[in-house]
Coordinates of C-alpha atoms in Angstrom, one line a residue:
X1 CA -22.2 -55.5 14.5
X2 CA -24.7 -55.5 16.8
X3 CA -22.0 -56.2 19.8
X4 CA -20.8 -52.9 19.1
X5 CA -23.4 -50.2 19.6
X6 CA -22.3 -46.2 19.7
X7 CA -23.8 -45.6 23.0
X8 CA -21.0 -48.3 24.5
X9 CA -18.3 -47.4 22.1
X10 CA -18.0 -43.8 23.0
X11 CA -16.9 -44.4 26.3
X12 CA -14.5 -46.9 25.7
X13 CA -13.0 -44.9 23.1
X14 CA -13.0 -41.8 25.5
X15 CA -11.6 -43.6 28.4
X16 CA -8.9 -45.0 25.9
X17 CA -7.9 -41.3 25.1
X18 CA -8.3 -40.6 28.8
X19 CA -5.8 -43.4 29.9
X20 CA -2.8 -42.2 27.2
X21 CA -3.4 -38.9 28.1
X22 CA -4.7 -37.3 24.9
X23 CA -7.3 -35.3 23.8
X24 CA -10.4 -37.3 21.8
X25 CA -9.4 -36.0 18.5
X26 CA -6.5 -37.4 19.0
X27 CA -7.5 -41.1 18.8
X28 CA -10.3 -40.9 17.2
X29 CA -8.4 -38.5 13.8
X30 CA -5.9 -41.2 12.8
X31 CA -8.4 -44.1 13.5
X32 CA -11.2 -42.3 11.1
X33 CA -8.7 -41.9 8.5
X34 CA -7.1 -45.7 8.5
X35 CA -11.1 -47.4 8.8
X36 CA -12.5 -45.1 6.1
X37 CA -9.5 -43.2 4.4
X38 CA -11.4 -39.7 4.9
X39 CA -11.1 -37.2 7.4
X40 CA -14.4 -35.8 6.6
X41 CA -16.2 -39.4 7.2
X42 CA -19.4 -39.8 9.8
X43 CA -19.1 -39.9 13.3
X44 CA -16.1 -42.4 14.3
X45 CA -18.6 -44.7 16.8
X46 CA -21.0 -45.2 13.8
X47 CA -18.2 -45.8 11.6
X48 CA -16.9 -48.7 14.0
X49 CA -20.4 -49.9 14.7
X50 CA -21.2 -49.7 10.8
X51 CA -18.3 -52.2 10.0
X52 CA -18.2 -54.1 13.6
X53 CA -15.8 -54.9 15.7
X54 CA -13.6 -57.8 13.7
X55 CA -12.9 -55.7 10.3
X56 CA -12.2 -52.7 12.5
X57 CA -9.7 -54.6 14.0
X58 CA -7.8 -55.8 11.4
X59 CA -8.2 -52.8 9.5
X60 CA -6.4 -50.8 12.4
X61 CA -3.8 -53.7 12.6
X62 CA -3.3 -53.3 8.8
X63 CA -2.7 -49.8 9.3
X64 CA 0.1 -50.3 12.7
X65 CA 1.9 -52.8 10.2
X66 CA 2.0 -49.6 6.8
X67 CA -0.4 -52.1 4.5
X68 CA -3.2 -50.5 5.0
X69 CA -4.8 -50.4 1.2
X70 CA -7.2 -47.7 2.8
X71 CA -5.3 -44.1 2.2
X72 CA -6.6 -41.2 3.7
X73 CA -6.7 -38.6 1.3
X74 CA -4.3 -35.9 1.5
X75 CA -5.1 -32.6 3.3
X76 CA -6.2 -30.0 0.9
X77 CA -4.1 -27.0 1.8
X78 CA -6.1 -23.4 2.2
X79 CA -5.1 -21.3 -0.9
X80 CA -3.1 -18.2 0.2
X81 CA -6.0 -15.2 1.3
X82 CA -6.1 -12.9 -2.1
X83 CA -4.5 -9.7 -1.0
X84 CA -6.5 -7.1 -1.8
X85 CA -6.0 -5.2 -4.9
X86 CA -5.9 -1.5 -3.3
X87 CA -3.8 -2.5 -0.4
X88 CA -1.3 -3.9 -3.3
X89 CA -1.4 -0.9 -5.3
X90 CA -0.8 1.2 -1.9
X91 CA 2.4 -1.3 -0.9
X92 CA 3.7 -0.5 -4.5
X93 CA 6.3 -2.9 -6.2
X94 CA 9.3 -3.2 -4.3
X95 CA 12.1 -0.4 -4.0
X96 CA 15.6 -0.9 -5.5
X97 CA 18.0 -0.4 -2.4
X98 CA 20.5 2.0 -4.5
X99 CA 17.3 3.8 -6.3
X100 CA 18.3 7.8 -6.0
X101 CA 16.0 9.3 -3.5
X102 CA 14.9 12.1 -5.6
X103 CA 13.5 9.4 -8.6
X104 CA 11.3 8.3 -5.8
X105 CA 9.7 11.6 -5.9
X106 CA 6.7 12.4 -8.2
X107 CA 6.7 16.1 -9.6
X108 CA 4.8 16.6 -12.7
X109 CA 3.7 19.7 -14.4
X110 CA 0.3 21.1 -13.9
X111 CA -2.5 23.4 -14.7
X112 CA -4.6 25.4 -12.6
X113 CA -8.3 24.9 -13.6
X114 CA -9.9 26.3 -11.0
X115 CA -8.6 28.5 -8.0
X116 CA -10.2 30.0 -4.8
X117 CA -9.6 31.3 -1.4
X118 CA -10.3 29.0 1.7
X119 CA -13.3 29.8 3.2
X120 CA -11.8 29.0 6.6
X121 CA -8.3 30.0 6.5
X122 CA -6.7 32.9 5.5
X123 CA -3.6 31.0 4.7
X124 CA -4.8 28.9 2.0
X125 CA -5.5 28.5 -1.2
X126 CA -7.7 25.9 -2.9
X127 CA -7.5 24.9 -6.5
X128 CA -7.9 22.2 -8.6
X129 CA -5.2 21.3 -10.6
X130 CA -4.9 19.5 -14.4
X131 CA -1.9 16.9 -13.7
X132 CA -2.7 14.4 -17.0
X133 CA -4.9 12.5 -15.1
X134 CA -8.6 11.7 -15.7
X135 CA -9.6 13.7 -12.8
X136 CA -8.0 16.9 -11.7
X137 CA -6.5 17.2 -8.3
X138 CA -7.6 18.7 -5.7
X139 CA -4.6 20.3 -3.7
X140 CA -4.7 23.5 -1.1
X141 CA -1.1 25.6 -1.0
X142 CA -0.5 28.3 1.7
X143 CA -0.1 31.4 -0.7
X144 CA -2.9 33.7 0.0
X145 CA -0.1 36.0 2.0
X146 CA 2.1 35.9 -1.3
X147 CA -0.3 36.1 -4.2
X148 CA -3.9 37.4 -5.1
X149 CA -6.7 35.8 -6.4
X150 CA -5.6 37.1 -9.7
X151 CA -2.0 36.2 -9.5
X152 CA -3.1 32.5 -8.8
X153 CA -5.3 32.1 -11.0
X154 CA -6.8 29.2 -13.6
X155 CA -4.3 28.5 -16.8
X156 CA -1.7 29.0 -14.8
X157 CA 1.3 26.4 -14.6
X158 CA 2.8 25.0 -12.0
X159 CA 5.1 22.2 -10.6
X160 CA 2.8 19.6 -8.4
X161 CA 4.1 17.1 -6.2
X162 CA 1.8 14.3 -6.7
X163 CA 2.8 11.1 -4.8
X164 CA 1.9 12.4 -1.3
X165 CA -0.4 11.3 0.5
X166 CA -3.9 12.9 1.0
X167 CA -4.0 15.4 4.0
X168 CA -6.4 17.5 5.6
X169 CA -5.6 21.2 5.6
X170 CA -8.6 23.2 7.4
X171 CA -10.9 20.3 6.1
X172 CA -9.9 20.5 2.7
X173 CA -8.4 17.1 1.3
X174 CA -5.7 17.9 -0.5
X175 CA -3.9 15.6 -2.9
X176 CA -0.5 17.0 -4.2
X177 CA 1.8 20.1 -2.9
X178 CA 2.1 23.1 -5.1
X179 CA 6.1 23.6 -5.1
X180 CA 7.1 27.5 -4.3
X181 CA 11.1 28.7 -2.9
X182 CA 10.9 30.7 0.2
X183 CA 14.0 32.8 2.3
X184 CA 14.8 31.4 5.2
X185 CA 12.3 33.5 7.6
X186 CA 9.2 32.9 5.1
X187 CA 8.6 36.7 4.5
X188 CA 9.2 36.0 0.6
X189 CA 7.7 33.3 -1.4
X190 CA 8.2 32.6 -5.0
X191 CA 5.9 30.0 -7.1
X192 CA 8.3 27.6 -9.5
X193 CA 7.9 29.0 -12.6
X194 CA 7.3 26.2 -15.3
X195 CA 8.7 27.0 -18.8
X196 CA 5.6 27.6 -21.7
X197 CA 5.4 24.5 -23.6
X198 CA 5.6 22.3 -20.7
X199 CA 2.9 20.1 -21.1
X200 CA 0.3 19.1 -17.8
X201 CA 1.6 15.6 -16.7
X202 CA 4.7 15.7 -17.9
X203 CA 7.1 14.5 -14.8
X204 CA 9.7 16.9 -14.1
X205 CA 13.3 15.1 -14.3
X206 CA 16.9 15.2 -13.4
X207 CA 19.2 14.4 -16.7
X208 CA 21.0 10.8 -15.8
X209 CA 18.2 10.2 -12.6
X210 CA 16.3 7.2 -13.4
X211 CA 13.6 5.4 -10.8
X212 CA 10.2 4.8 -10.4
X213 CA 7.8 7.0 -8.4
X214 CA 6.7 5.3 -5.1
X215 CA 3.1 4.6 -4.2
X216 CA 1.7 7.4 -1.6
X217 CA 1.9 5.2 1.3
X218 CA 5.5 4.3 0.4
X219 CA 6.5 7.5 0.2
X220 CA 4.9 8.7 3.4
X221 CA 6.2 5.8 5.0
X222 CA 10.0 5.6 3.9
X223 CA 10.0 9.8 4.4
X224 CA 10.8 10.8 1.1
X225 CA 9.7 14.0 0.6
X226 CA 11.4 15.1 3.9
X227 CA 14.9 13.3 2.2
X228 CA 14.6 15.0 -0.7
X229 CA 13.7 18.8 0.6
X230 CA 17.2 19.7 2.3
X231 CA 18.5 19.7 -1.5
X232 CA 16.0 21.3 -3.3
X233 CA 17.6 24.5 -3.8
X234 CA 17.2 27.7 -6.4
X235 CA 21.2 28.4 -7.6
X236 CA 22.8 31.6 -8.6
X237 CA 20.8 31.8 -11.9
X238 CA 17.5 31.2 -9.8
X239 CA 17.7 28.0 -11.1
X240 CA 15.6 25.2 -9.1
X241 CA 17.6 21.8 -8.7
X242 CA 18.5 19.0 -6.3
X243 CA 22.3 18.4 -5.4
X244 CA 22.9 20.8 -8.0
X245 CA 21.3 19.3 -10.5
X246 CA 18.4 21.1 -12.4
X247 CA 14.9 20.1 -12.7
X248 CA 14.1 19.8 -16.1
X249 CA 10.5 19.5 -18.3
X250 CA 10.6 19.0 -22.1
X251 CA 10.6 22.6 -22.7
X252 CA 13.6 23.6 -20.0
X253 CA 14.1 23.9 -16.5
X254 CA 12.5 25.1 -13.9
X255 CA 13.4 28.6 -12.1
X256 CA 12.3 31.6 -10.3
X257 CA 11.3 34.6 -11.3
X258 CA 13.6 36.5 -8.7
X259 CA 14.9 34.5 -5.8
X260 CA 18.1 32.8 -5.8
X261 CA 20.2 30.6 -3.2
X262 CA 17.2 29.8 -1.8
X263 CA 15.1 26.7 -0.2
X264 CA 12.1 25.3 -2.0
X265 CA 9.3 23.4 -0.8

C-alpha cells in the first residue's frame, strides 16, 4: 500500500474528475460506495491507500461488471417534517365541495358574564361571553349607540358567532361577533333575541343543514361569513333565517323583538 499514499492520490483522483468534466463528488461518491459499501465511510484517498492499489482495482472492476459482493447500503430517506400541531388544527380537515355555506358557519348560543363600555371608543362594547367553552370569550360589539349599560348587561343571552377569527377593535381582541339586525341606514339596531331555555353552547341550526364548522383561518380565508350575510334576513314575523330558512336552538327560533324584513349581521 505503501505505493499509494493520500498526498499523491488526491491529485490523481482530482485531475481524473477534472478531465471527464465532473465535480469531485462525483467520482469519488460512487467509488466510496463500490470499495467500502457505505457512503458515510473515511476519506476516499485513505480508503484507497488503506486497501492499496491492486484490491482497489479489482474491486472497482467488480463493480463496472454488477458482481460486486460489496453493496452500498441504501439511502435512508428524511422522514417527512412533523407539521405542527396548531398549524394543523388552523388548516382544519378538508371541506366537502357541495358542503352548504351556512353549516360552515359557527353560531352558538351564549351568555353575557360580564359587560362594559370601551374605555376608548364610544362605539363599543366589551363583554365576556359564556359560549360552553372552558374559557369565556372575549368579544367587543358596536351597541353602545343602541343599548345602555343596563340593557346589555351580564345574564343576558345572545347569538355569538364563534369561528372568526380574532380581530382588533380599538385594541380590544375580540374573538366572536355578537349577531344584532339593523335597517338599511343603521339608525335602528335590534340584538337577536335567543329563546329562554336555550342553553350557552348550544350551536344554532338550520332543520335539514348539516356540515361541520370551519377552523378560523378557513373561514377567514374561504370568506364565509361575508357568503353567508347577504341571506341572513329577519322575515315578516321578525323571524331571523338564512334563504328563508329559520335559525333554530333547542328551545325555538331565533327573532326580534320588533324589526322585520330586515338585514342582520
Amino acid at each position: 500500500s505503501g505505493e499509494w499514499p493520500p498526498a499523491a492520490l488526491e491529485p490523481l483522483i482530482n485531475k481524473f474528475a477534472e478531465e471527464k468534466g465532473l465535480k469531485l463528488g462525483q467520482v469519488a461518491s460512487p467509488m466510496r460506495a463500490s470499495l467500502t459499501g457505505s457512503s458515510a465511510s473515511p476519506g476516499i484517498y485513505e480508503v484507497m491507500w488503506v486497501l492499496g492499489k491492486d484490491e482497489v482495482c479489482g474491486r472497482l472492476q467488480d463493480s463496472i461488471e454488477g458482481k460486486n459482493p460489496i453493496k452500498a447500503e441504501p439511502k435512508k430517506e428524511a422522514p417527512p417534517p412533523k407539521e405542527d400541531k396548531k398549524a394543523k388544527a388552523a388548516k382544519g380537515t378538508p371541506v366537502p365541495s357541495d358542503q352548504v355555506e351556512f353549516t360552515k358557519l359557527e353560531i352558538k348560543v351564549g351568555r353575557l358574564t360580564k359587560t362594559w363600555a370601551h374605555p376608548e371608543s364610544e362605539k363599543l362594547f366589551c363583554e365576556e361571553i359564556d359560549v360552553g367553552e372552558e374559557t369565556v370569550r372575549s368579544v367587543a360589539s358596536g351597541l353602545r349607540a343602541f343599548y345602555t349599560e343596563e340593557q346589555f348587561a351580564p345574564g343576558r343571552l345572545v347569538a355569538v358567532v364563534t369561528n372568526l377569527k380574532p380581530a382588533k377593535m380599538a385594541g380590544f381582541e375580540s374573538a366572536g361577533m355578537v349577531l344584532a339586525a339593523s335597517n338599511d341606514d343603521h339608525t335602528k339596531v335590534e340584538l337577536i333575541e335567543v329563546p329562554e331555555g336555550a342553553k350557552p353552547g348550544e350551536r344554532i341550526f338550520i332543520e335539514g343543514l348539516e356540515g361541520d364548522a370551519l377552523a378560523p383561518n378557513q373561514c377567514a380565508k374561504k370568506n364565509v361569513l361575508k357568503n353567508v350575510l347577504p341571506d341572513l334576513k329577519t322575515d315578516a314575523g321578525c323571524i331571523v333565517g338564512w334563504q328563508g330558512k329559520p335559525l333554530m336552538t333547542s328551545a325555538g327560533p331565533l327573532r326580534t323583538l320588533t324589526m322585520a324584513g330586515v338585514s342582520v349581521g
